[in-house]
Coordinates of C-alpha atoms in Angstrom, one line a residue:
M44 CA 118.6 79.9 99.8
A45 CA 120.2 83.3 100.7
R46 CA 118.6 86.0 102.6
H47 CA 118.5 89.3 100.6
L48 CA 117.9 92.7 102.2
I49 CA 116.9 95.3 99.5
T50 CA 116.4 99.0 100.0
S51 CA 115.7 101.8 97.6
A52 CA 116.6 105.4 98.3
L53 CA 113.8 107.0 100.3
P54 CA 111.6 109.3 98.1
Y55 CA 111.2 112.8 99.5
I56 CA 107.8 113.7 100.9
N57 CA 107.5 116.9 98.9
G58 CA 105.2 115.8 96.2
I59 CA 104.6 112.9 93.7
K60 CA 107.8 111.7 92.1
H61 CA 108.7 111.8 88.4
L62 CA 109.7 108.9 86.2
G63 CA 113.4 109.6 86.8
N64 CA 112.9 109.0 90.5
M65 CA 111.1 105.8 89.7
V66 CA 113.7 104.3 87.5
G67 CA 116.6 105.5 89.7
S68 CA 115.7 103.4 92.7
M69 CA 112.3 102.0 93.5
L70 CA 111.4 100.2 90.2
P71 CA 114.7 98.3 89.6
A72 CA 114.7 97.3 93.3
D73 CA 111.2 95.9 92.8
V74 CA 112.2 94.0 89.7
Y75 CA 115.2 92.5 91.4
A76 CA 113.2 91.7 94.6
R77 CA 110.5 90.0 92.5
Y78 CA 113.1 88.0 90.6
L79 CA 114.8 86.8 93.8
R80 CA 111.5 85.8 95.4
Q81 CA 110.6 83.8 92.3
R82 CA 114.0 82.0 92.5
G83 CA 113.2 80.9 96.1
H84 CA 115.3 83.4 98.1
D85 CA 114.2 85.0 101.4
V86 CA 113.7 88.6 100.5
L87 CA 113.0 91.7 102.5
Y88 CA 112.4 94.8 100.4
I89 CA 112.2 98.0 102.5
C90 CA 111.5 101.6 101.6
A91 CA 109.9 104.7 103.2
T92 CA 109.0 108.3 102.7
D93 CA 111.8 110.7 103.7
E94 CA 109.8 113.1 105.7
H95 CA 112.3 115.4 107.6
G96 CA 114.3 118.4 106.5
T97 CA 113.6 121.6 104.7
P98 CA 111.7 120.1 101.7
A99 CA 108.9 118.9 104.0
E100 CA 108.6 122.2 105.9
L101 CA 108.7 124.3 102.7
A102 CA 106.1 122.1 100.9
A103 CA 103.8 122.1 103.9
K104 CA 104.2 125.9 104.1
E105 CA 103.2 126.2 100.5
A106 CA 100.2 123.8 101.0
G107 CA 99.1 125.8 104.0
V108 CA 98.9 122.8 106.4
P109 CA 100.9 121.6 109.4
V110 CA 104.0 119.7 108.4
D111 CA 102.9 116.5 110.2
V112 CA 99.5 116.6 108.5
F113 CA 101.2 117.3 105.1
C114 CA 103.6 114.3 105.5
A115 CA 100.8 111.9 106.5
E116 CA 98.8 112.9 103.4
Q117 CA 101.7 112.8 101.1
H118 CA 102.9 109.4 102.4
D119 CA 99.4 108.0 101.5
A120 CA 99.4 109.7 98.1
Q121 CA 102.9 108.4 97.2
K122 CA 102.0 104.9 98.5
A123 CA 98.9 104.8 96.3
V124 CA 101.0 105.6 93.2
Y125 CA 103.6 102.9 94.1
D126 CA 100.8 100.5 94.5
G127 CA 99.6 101.5 91.1
F128 CA 103.1 100.6 89.7
E129 CA 102.8 97.3 91.6
L130 CA 105.9 97.9 93.7
R131 CA 105.8 95.1 96.2
F132 CA 107.6 96.5 99.2
D133 CA 107.6 94.2 102.2
Y134 CA 107.1 97.5 104.1
F135 CA 106.8 101.1 103.1
G136 CA 107.5 103.1 106.2
R137 CA 107.9 106.7 107.3
S138 CA 111.1 108.4 108.6
S139 CA 109.0 110.3 111.1
S140 CA 108.1 107.1 112.8
A141 CA 108.8 106.5 116.5
E142 CA 111.0 103.6 115.5
N143 CA 113.3 105.8 113.5
R144 CA 113.4 108.4 116.2
E145 CA 114.5 105.7 118.7
I146 CA 117.2 104.1 116.6
T147 CA 118.5 107.5 115.3
Q148 CA 118.9 108.7 118.9
H149 CA 120.6 105.5 119.8
F150 CA 123.1 105.9 117.0
A151 CA 123.8 109.4 118.1
R152 CA 124.4 108.4 121.7
R153 CA 126.7 105.6 120.7
L154 CA 128.7 107.9 118.4
K155 CA 129.2 110.4 121.2
E156 CA 130.2 107.7 123.7
N157 CA 132.9 106.6 121.2
G158 CA 134.2 110.1 120.6
F159 CA 132.8 110.5 117.0
I160 CA 130.3 113.3 117.8
E161 CA 131.2 116.6 119.4
E162 CA 129.4 119.9 120.0
R163 CA 130.9 122.9 118.2
A164 CA 130.1 126.6 118.1
I165 CA 129.8 127.6 114.4
R166 CA 129.0 130.7 112.5
Q167 CA 125.7 130.1 110.6
V168 CA 123.5 132.1 108.2
F169 CA 120.9 134.1 110.0
S170 CA 118.1 135.8 108.1
V171 CA 117.3 139.2 109.6
A172 CA 114.0 139.4 107.7
D173 CA 112.9 136.0 108.9
D174 CA 114.4 136.4 112.4
R175 CA 115.8 132.9 112.4
F176 CA 118.8 130.8 111.6
L177 CA 118.4 129.2 108.2
P178 CA 119.2 125.5 107.6
D179 CA 121.0 124.6 104.5
R180 CA 118.0 124.1 102.2
Y181 CA 116.4 127.4 103.3
I182 CA 119.2 129.1 101.4
V183 CA 119.7 129.1 97.6
G184 CA 122.2 130.8 95.4
T185 CA 124.8 130.3 92.7
C186 CA 127.0 127.2 92.9
P187 CA 130.7 128.2 93.0
H188 CA 131.7 125.1 91.1
C189 CA 129.3 125.0 88.1
G190 CA 127.5 128.4 88.2
Y191 CA 124.0 126.8 88.6
D192 CA 121.9 129.7 89.9
K193 CA 119.4 127.6 91.9
A194 CA 121.9 125.6 94.0
R195 CA 120.7 124.7 97.5
G196 CA 122.8 125.3 100.6
D197 CA 123.5 121.6 101.1
Q198 CA 124.1 120.3 97.6
C199 CA 124.0 121.5 94.0
E200 CA 121.6 119.3 92.1
N201 CA 123.2 120.3 88.8
C202 CA 126.8 119.1 89.5
T203 CA 126.1 117.1 92.7
R204 CA 128.8 118.8 94.7
V205 CA 128.1 118.9 98.4
L206 CA 128.0 122.5 99.7
D207 CA 127.8 124.6 102.8
P208 CA 125.5 127.6 102.7
T209 CA 128.4 130.0 103.0
D210 CA 129.8 128.6 99.7
L211 CA 127.0 130.0 97.7
I212 CA 127.3 133.1 95.6
E213 CA 124.6 135.7 96.1
P214 CA 122.7 133.6 98.7
R215 CA 119.1 134.4 99.6
S216 CA 116.4 133.1 102.0
V217 CA 113.9 130.6 100.6
I218 CA 111.3 131.8 103.1
S219 CA 111.3 135.5 102.2
G220 CA 113.6 135.8 99.3
S221 CA 115.6 138.3 101.3
S222 CA 119.3 138.6 100.8
E223 CA 119.7 140.4 104.1
L224 CA 121.6 137.6 105.6
E225 CA 124.2 137.7 108.5
I226 CA 126.6 135.2 109.9
R227 CA 126.0 134.6 113.6
E228 CA 127.3 132.0 116.1
T229 CA 125.3 129.0 117.2
K230 CA 126.0 125.5 118.4
H231 CA 125.6 122.2 116.5
L232 CA 126.7 118.6 116.7
F233 CA 129.4 117.4 114.3
L234 CA 130.0 113.8 113.1
L235 CA 133.8 113.5 113.1
Q236 CA 134.2 111.8 109.8
S237 CA 137.8 112.7 109.6
K238 CA 138.5 110.3 112.5
L239 CA 136.7 107.6 110.7
A240 CA 138.2 108.2 107.2
G241 CA 140.7 105.4 107.4
E242 CA 138.1 102.9 108.5
V243 CA 135.7 103.9 105.8
E244 CA 138.4 103.6 103.2
A245 CA 139.4 100.2 104.4
W246 CA 135.8 99.1 104.3
I247 CA 135.3 100.4 100.8
D248 CA 138.5 98.7 99.7
E249 CA 137.0 95.4 100.9
A250 CA 133.3 95.8 100.2
G251 CA 133.4 97.9 97.0
T252 CA 135.4 95.6 94.8
E253 CA 132.2 94.4 93.0
W254 CA 130.3 97.7 93.0
P255 CA 129.6 99.1 89.5
Q256 CA 132.0 101.8 88.3
L257 CA 129.5 104.6 88.9
A258 CA 129.1 103.9 92.6
S259 CA 132.8 103.1 93.4
S260 CA 134.1 106.1 91.5
I261 CA 131.8 108.5 93.4
A262 CA 132.7 107.0 96.7
R263 CA 136.4 107.1 96.0
K264 CA 136.2 110.7 94.8
W265 CA 134.9 111.7 98.2
L266 CA 137.7 109.8 99.9
T267 CA 140.3 111.4 97.7
E268 CA 138.9 114.8 98.5
G269 CA 139.1 114.0 102.2
L270 CA 136.3 113.3 104.7
H271 CA 135.5 116.4 106.6
D272 CA 133.7 116.6 109.9
R273 CA 130.1 117.5 109.2
A274 CA 127.3 119.2 111.1
I275 CA 124.5 116.7 111.7
T276 CA 122.0 119.0 113.4
R277 CA 119.8 121.7 112.0
D278 CA 117.5 124.5 113.2
L279 CA 114.2 123.1 112.1
D280 CA 110.8 122.6 113.7
W281 CA 110.4 119.1 112.2
G282 CA 112.8 116.2 112.5
V283 CA 114.3 113.7 114.9
P284 CA 115.0 115.8 118.1
V285 CA 118.4 115.8 119.7
P286 CA 118.0 113.7 122.8
A287 CA 117.7 115.8 126.0
D288 CA 119.4 113.2 128.1
T289 CA 122.6 113.6 126.1
W290 CA 122.6 117.2 124.9
P291 CA 120.2 119.1 127.1
E292 CA 121.2 122.6 125.9
L293 CA 120.8 121.8 122.2
A294 CA 117.5 119.9 122.9
A295 CA 116.2 123.0 124.7
E296 CA 117.0 125.1 121.6
G297 CA 114.9 122.7 119.5
K298 CA 117.8 121.3 117.4
V299 CA 116.9 118.3 115.2
F300 CA 119.2 115.9 113.4
Y301 CA 120.1 116.6 109.8
V302 CA 117.9 114.7 107.4
W303 CA 120.9 112.9 105.8
F304 CA 121.8 111.6 109.3
D305 CA 118.4 110.1 110.1
A306 CA 117.2 109.1 106.6
P307 CA 119.6 106.1 106.0
I308 CA 119.0 105.0 109.6
E309 CA 115.3 104.8 108.5
Y310 CA 116.2 101.7 106.5
I311 CA 116.6 100.1 109.9
G312 CA 113.8 102.0 111.4
A313 CA 111.4 100.9 108.7
T314 CA 112.4 97.3 109.2
K315 CA 111.5 97.7 112.9
E316 CA 108.2 99.3 111.7
W317 CA 107.7 96.1 109.6
A318 CA 108.3 94.0 112.7
D319 CA 106.1 96.0 114.9
A320 CA 103.3 95.8 112.3
A321 CA 103.2 92.0 112.3
P322 CA 99.7 90.6 112.5
D323 CA 98.6 88.7 115.6
G324 CA 100.3 85.3 115.7
E325 CA 103.2 86.3 113.5
T326 CA 106.7 87.2 114.9
R327 CA 109.1 89.2 112.8
D328 CA 112.7 89.6 113.9
W329 CA 114.0 92.9 112.5
R330 CA 117.3 92.6 114.2
S331 CA 118.2 89.4 112.3
W332 CA 118.3 91.5 109.2
W333 CA 120.5 94.3 110.6
Y334 CA 122.4 93.2 113.7
E335 CA 125.1 90.6 113.6
A336 CA 124.0 89.8 110.1
E337 CA 127.2 90.4 108.1
D338 CA 127.5 86.7 107.1
T339 CA 123.8 85.8 106.9
V340 CA 122.3 88.6 104.8
R341 CA 123.2 90.1 101.4
Y342 CA 122.3 93.7 101.4
T343 CA 121.7 95.6 98.1
E344 CA 121.0 99.3 97.9
F345 CA 119.4 101.1 94.9
M346 CA 119.8 104.8 94.3
A347 CA 120.5 107.5 91.8
K348 CA 124.1 108.9 91.6
D349 CA 123.4 112.0 93.7
N350 CA 122.6 109.8 96.7
V351 CA 125.8 107.7 96.4
P352 CA 128.1 109.8 98.7
F353 CA 125.7 109.6 101.6
H354 CA 125.2 105.8 101.2
T355 CA 128.8 104.8 100.6
V356 CA 130.6 107.2 102.9
M357 CA 128.5 109.0 105.5
F358 CA 126.1 106.2 106.5
P359 CA 128.9 103.5 106.7
A360 CA 130.9 106.0 108.8
T361 CA 127.9 106.4 111.1
Q362 CA 127.5 102.6 111.4
L363 CA 131.2 102.0 112.0
G364 CA 131.3 104.7 114.6
T365 CA 128.7 103.1 116.8
R366 CA 131.1 100.2 117.3
E367 CA 128.2 97.9 117.0
P368 CA 127.8 95.1 114.4
W369 CA 125.2 96.7 112.1
K370 CA 124.8 95.3 108.7
K371 CA 126.5 97.3 106.0
V372 CA 125.8 97.3 102.3
D373 CA 127.3 94.6 100.1
Y374 CA 126.3 96.0 96.7
V375 CA 125.4 99.5 95.7
K376 CA 123.4 99.7 92.4
A377 CA 123.7 103.3 91.4
F378 CA 122.0 104.9 88.4
N379 CA 122.7 107.9 86.2
W380 CA 119.8 110.3 85.4
L381 CA 116.9 109.9 83.1
N382 CA 116.4 113.2 81.4
Y383 CA 113.4 114.5 79.5
Y384 CA 114.2 115.4 75.9
G385 CA 117.8 116.2 77.0
G386 CA 116.7 118.4 79.9
K387 CA 116.4 117.3 83.5
F388 CA 113.2 116.0 85.1
S389 CA 112.5 118.2 88.0
T390 CA 110.1 117.8 90.9
S391 CA 110.6 121.4 92.0
Q392 CA 110.1 122.8 88.5
K393 CA 107.4 120.3 87.6
R394 CA 109.1 119.3 84.3
G395 CA 108.6 115.9 82.8
V396 CA 106.2 113.0 83.3
F397 CA 105.2 112.4 86.9
T398 CA 104.2 109.0 88.2
D399 CA 100.6 109.7 88.9
A400 CA 100.1 111.2 85.5
A401 CA 101.9 108.3 83.9
L402 CA 99.4 105.9 85.4
E403 CA 96.5 108.1 84.3
T404 CA 97.8 107.9 80.8
L405 CA 98.7 104.2 80.3
P406 CA 98.8 101.0 82.4
A407 CA 101.8 100.5 84.7
D408 CA 103.4 97.6 82.7
Y409 CA 104.0 100.0 79.7
W410 CA 106.1 102.2 82.0
R411 CA 107.7 99.4 84.0
Y412 CA 109.0 97.8 80.8
F413 CA 110.2 100.9 79.0
L414 CA 112.0 102.3 82.1
I415 CA 113.9 99.2 82.9
A416 CA 114.7 98.5 79.2
N417 CA 116.2 102.0 79.0
A418 CA 117.5 102.3 82.6
P419 CA 120.4 104.8 82.9
E420 CA 123.0 102.4 84.0
S421 CA 126.2 103.4 82.2
D422 CA 125.2 106.9 81.1
D423 CA 122.4 109.4 81.5
T424 CA 119.5 108.5 79.2
S425 CA 116.7 110.6 77.8
F426 CA 113.0 110.1 77.7
S427 CA 111.1 111.1 74.6
W428 CA 107.6 110.3 73.6
E429 CA 108.8 109.0 70.2
H430 CA 111.2 106.6 71.9
F431 CA 108.6 105.5 74.4
T432 CA 106.1 104.9 71.6
S433 CA 108.5 102.9 69.5
T434 CA 109.5 100.7 72.4
V435 CA 105.9 100.0 73.4
N436 CA 104.7 99.3 69.9
K437 CA 107.7 97.1 68.8
D438 CA 108.5 95.2 72.0
L439 CA 105.2 95.0 73.9
A440 CA 102.4 95.2 71.3
D441 CA 104.1 93.5 68.3
T442 CA 106.6 91.0 69.8
L443 CA 104.8 89.9 72.9
G444 CA 101.1 91.0 72.8
N445 CA 100.5 90.0 69.2
F446 CA 102.1 86.6 69.7
V447 CA 99.8 85.8 72.6
N448 CA 96.7 87.1 70.8
R449 CA 97.2 85.3 67.5
V450 CA 98.2 82.0 69.0
L451 CA 95.3 81.8 71.4
S452 CA 92.7 83.3 68.9
F453 CA 93.8 81.0 66.1
S454 CA 93.8 77.9 68.2
R455 CA 90.3 78.6 69.6
K456 CA 89.0 79.2 66.1
R457 CA 90.4 76.0 64.7
F458 CA 90.6 73.6 67.7
G459 CA 88.2 75.0 70.3
D460 CA 88.7 76.2 73.9
A461 CA 91.2 73.5 75.0
V462 CA 94.9 73.1 74.2
P463 CA 95.2 70.9 71.1
E464 CA 97.3 67.7 71.3
G465 CA 98.7 67.0 67.9
R466 CA 101.8 64.9 67.5
A467 CA 104.8 64.6 69.7
A468 CA 107.4 67.3 69.6
G469 CA 109.9 67.1 66.7
E470 CA 113.1 68.6 65.5
A471 CA 111.8 72.1 65.3
E472 CA 110.5 71.9 68.9
A473 CA 113.8 70.5 70.2
K474 CA 115.7 73.3 68.5
L475 CA 113.4 75.8 70.0
G476 CA 113.7 74.3 73.5
E477 CA 117.5 74.5 73.3
E478 CA 117.3 78.2 72.2
I479 CA 114.8 79.1 75.0
A480 CA 117.0 77.4 77.6
R481 CA 120.1 79.3 76.3
L482 CA 118.3 82.6 76.3
L483 CA 116.8 81.9 79.7
A484 CA 120.2 81.3 81.2
E485 CA 121.4 84.6 79.6
Y486 CA 118.4 86.4 81.2
E487 CA 119.1 84.9 84.6
G488 CA 122.7 85.9 84.4
H489 CA 121.9 89.5 83.7
M490 CA 119.3 89.6 86.5
E491 CA 121.8 88.0 89.0
S492 CA 124.4 90.7 88.1
L493 CA 121.8 93.5 88.2
Q494 CA 122.3 94.4 84.5
F495 CA 118.8 95.5 83.8
R496 CA 119.1 96.8 80.3
K497 CA 120.8 93.6 79.3
A498 CA 118.1 91.6 81.1
A499 CA 115.4 93.4 79.2
A500 CA 117.1 92.7 75.9
A501 CA 117.4 89.0 76.9
L502 CA 113.7 88.9 77.8
R503 CA 112.8 90.5 74.5
A504 CA 115.0 87.9 72.7
L505 CA 113.0 85.2 74.5
W506 CA 109.7 86.7 73.2
S507 CA 111.2 87.0 69.7
A508 CA 112.2 83.4 69.7
G509 CA 108.5 82.4 69.9
N510 CA 107.7 84.6 67.0
S511 CA 110.5 83.1 64.9
Y512 CA 109.2 79.6 65.7
L513 CA 105.7 80.6 64.8
E514 CA 106.8 82.1 61.5
E515 CA 108.8 79.1 60.6
K516 CA 106.0 76.6 61.4
A517 CA 103.2 78.9 60.0
P518 CA 100.3 76.9 61.6
W519 CA 97.8 78.9 59.5
L520 CA 99.3 77.2 56.4
E521 CA 100.2 74.0 58.2
I522 CA 96.6 73.2 59.2
K523 CA 95.6 73.0 55.5
T524 CA 97.8 69.8 55.0
D525 CA 98.8 68.6 58.5
E526 CA 96.3 69.2 61.3
D527 CA 98.3 67.3 63.8
G528 CA 101.4 69.4 63.0
A529 CA 99.5 72.6 63.4
A530 CA 98.1 71.4 66.7
L531 CA 101.7 70.6 67.9
T532 CA 102.8 74.1 66.9
L533 CA 100.0 75.8 68.7
R534 CA 100.5 73.6 71.8
T535 CA 104.1 74.5 71.9
A536 CA 103.4 78.2 71.4
M537 CA 100.9 78.1 74.3
N538 CA 103.6 76.6 76.5
L539 CA 105.8 79.5 75.5
I540 CA 103.0 81.9 76.6
H541 CA 103.0 80.2 80.0
L542 CA 106.8 80.4 80.2
Y543 CA 106.7 84.0 79.3
A544 CA 104.1 84.6 82.0
V545 CA 106.4 83.2 84.6
I546 CA 109.7 84.8 83.6
S547 CA 108.2 88.2 82.6
E548 CA 106.6 88.7 86.0
P549 CA 109.4 90.9 87.4
F550 CA 109.1 93.3 84.5
I551 CA 105.4 93.3 83.7
P552 CA 103.4 91.7 86.6
A553 CA 99.9 92.6 85.5
S554 CA 100.4 91.2 82.0
A555 CA 102.2 88.2 83.3
R556 CA 99.1 87.4 85.5
A557 CA 96.8 87.8 82.4
M558 CA 98.9 85.4 80.4
R559 CA 99.1 82.9 83.2
E560 CA 95.4 83.1 84.0
A561 CA 94.5 82.3 80.4
F562 CA 95.1 78.7 81.2
A563 CA 92.9 76.7 83.6
L564 CA 95.7 74.7 85.1
T565 CA 94.6 72.9 88.3
D566 CA 98.0 73.2 90.1
D567 CA 99.9 76.1 88.6
T568 CA 102.4 76.7 91.3
A569 CA 105.5 77.2 89.2
A570 CA 107.7 80.0 90.6
W571 CA 110.3 79.8 87.9
V572 CA 111.3 77.7 84.9
T573 CA 114.2 75.3 85.0
A574 CA 116.5 74.6 82.0
D575 CA 114.9 71.2 81.5
E576 CA 111.4 72.7 81.7
A577 CA 112.4 75.4 79.1
K578 CA 113.7 72.6 76.8
S579 CA 110.6 70.4 77.1
L580 CA 107.9 73.2 77.0
A581 CA 105.3 70.9 78.5
A582 CA 103.9 72.8 81.5
V583 CA 100.5 73.2 79.8
P584 CA 99.3 69.8 78.7
A585 CA 96.9 69.1 75.9
G586 CA 93.3 69.3 76.9
T587 CA 93.8 72.3 79.3
A588 CA 91.0 74.8 78.9
F589 CA 92.1 78.3 78.0
T590 CA 90.6 81.7 77.3
V591 CA 91.8 84.6 75.1
P592 CA 92.6 87.5 77.4
P593 CA 91.9 91.1 76.4
V594 CA 94.6 92.8 74.3
L595 CA 97.7 92.9 76.5
F596 CA 99.2 96.0 74.9
A597 CA 97.4 98.4 72.6
K598 CA 99.5 100.2 70.1
I599 CA 100.2 103.9 70.6
T600 CA 98.9 105.7 67.5
D601 CA 100.2 108.9 65.9
D602 CA 97.2 110.7 67.3
D603 CA 98.0 109.3 70.8
L604 CA 101.6 110.5 70.4
A605 CA 100.5 113.9 69.4
A606 CA 98.1 114.1 72.4
Y607 CA 100.8 113.0 74.9
K608 CA 103.3 115.6 73.6
E609 CA 100.6 118.3 73.7
R610 CA 99.8 117.4 77.3
F611 CA 103.3 116.9 78.7
G612 CA 105.5 118.9 76.3
G613 CA 108.4 117.7 74.3
E614 CA 111.4 119.2 72.7
E615 CA 110.0 122.7 73.1
Q616 CA 109.6 122.4 76.8
A617 CA 113.1 121.0 77.3
A618 CA 114.6 123.6 75.1
H619 CA 112.8 126.3 77.1
A620 CA 114.0 124.8 80.4
A621 CA 117.6 124.6 79.2

């Protein structure tokens, strides 16, 4: 089987992430990784907290703690939430690790040796009130392209245009709010992207042919506008330091690398962290995933659309410039934005549902299914409590949960705590098996092509097929005149429950476990379901003991809905934010 390397965009360290962050990178990556593991592939799923740059320093300043302490605490807090969502990273690292520092500095030295980094004197914003040079994100102002009045000095989060601080209209210091800013001369390192533009374009021409339209269009837009040389150092106290053996003057001034230079390298750094954390007796080869792995590893990246330029242009340029055989991405799965009642989720403005609060409100599987079933793949989508409630109640509570409960409860009531035997499968069961095998193939196809909304629809169709079979056979009526026929129906339905447990695991792992554990099978090692197994529906034989699990999905009531909107806000909050 193939070796699959999967990374999701690193979540910033500055606080718990919202549902938009979750569905834009980490959750779909987890669903895909789980699916590939179940199909027998060798999978390495890597992520980490992005701990450098202005967001970390500003958040630590607001919290009143040293930045290294803040980052350590927030890493643990974020990891706890992701554990609650059952994200099965093979390793969840930290960009402040020694491994990332080592590899980032190695990349920088190689780029300099090859003539792709040079030191330049530039004119930079200096805050008189703060008595310091201000890095990009320490400056906010009005975006010259879209007029957004809270644009940062490196990028406008509203229109996604990459900016320089001097582009902003009416700029001001984030530290003091002072607009008493001057332009003074200082020195920084520049990545000479202009010298690498042809190589990057040639690489995108070859590698980007199968990327989704969203990713390829953003990458090519950057190429069309021209790749400009970009400063890759900043005046910050926290970050990967410029190596003193290569740039002694800048190191003495305390320069650190720009967060978007070291953050993608942390994918490699975190893989080395994973290797270094191997338990005694286990050897992990991190280089086999990243070095001279072009033909042995398939690498898929997950991210929201605002991260696409850095992953499809800047990071590949960095890799190409080293003149070393580092593994580059094969497939970029980019997502649009999940909005909140038409307005944007916002970490900085604390608008929307955040992942810790989501877990406090309802179990993870509710969120996992809803978010993937409504993933913003082709366009921006919008979260509303009404839509969430409808999806949970119709798909999870009615279609799947009710099927499981009524089959097992009715069978226990009429036949006891073991799977009934009944007669051999007949025409209805053969027809059902063909339908399940067809829908399973459709589901697999969508998962293989990373079409998550279509995969969710196919999974829902598989659940619905069981309900249609049950309604057609009506064992509650059948048992009155044909006990063996009713037993067959229930045995078949129980095998559907086991099949659902196996194939639903990427979406709803906790519920899948509950369904699977309902049956006391002595050797239940099935990782997936073959087409023949789907047709035969015989994984759970007659006589197998079973239990009725607690209700898998409780319906959300009107009172629940009103309470959620009262707590989190709805149309009114979004309208006010707009």
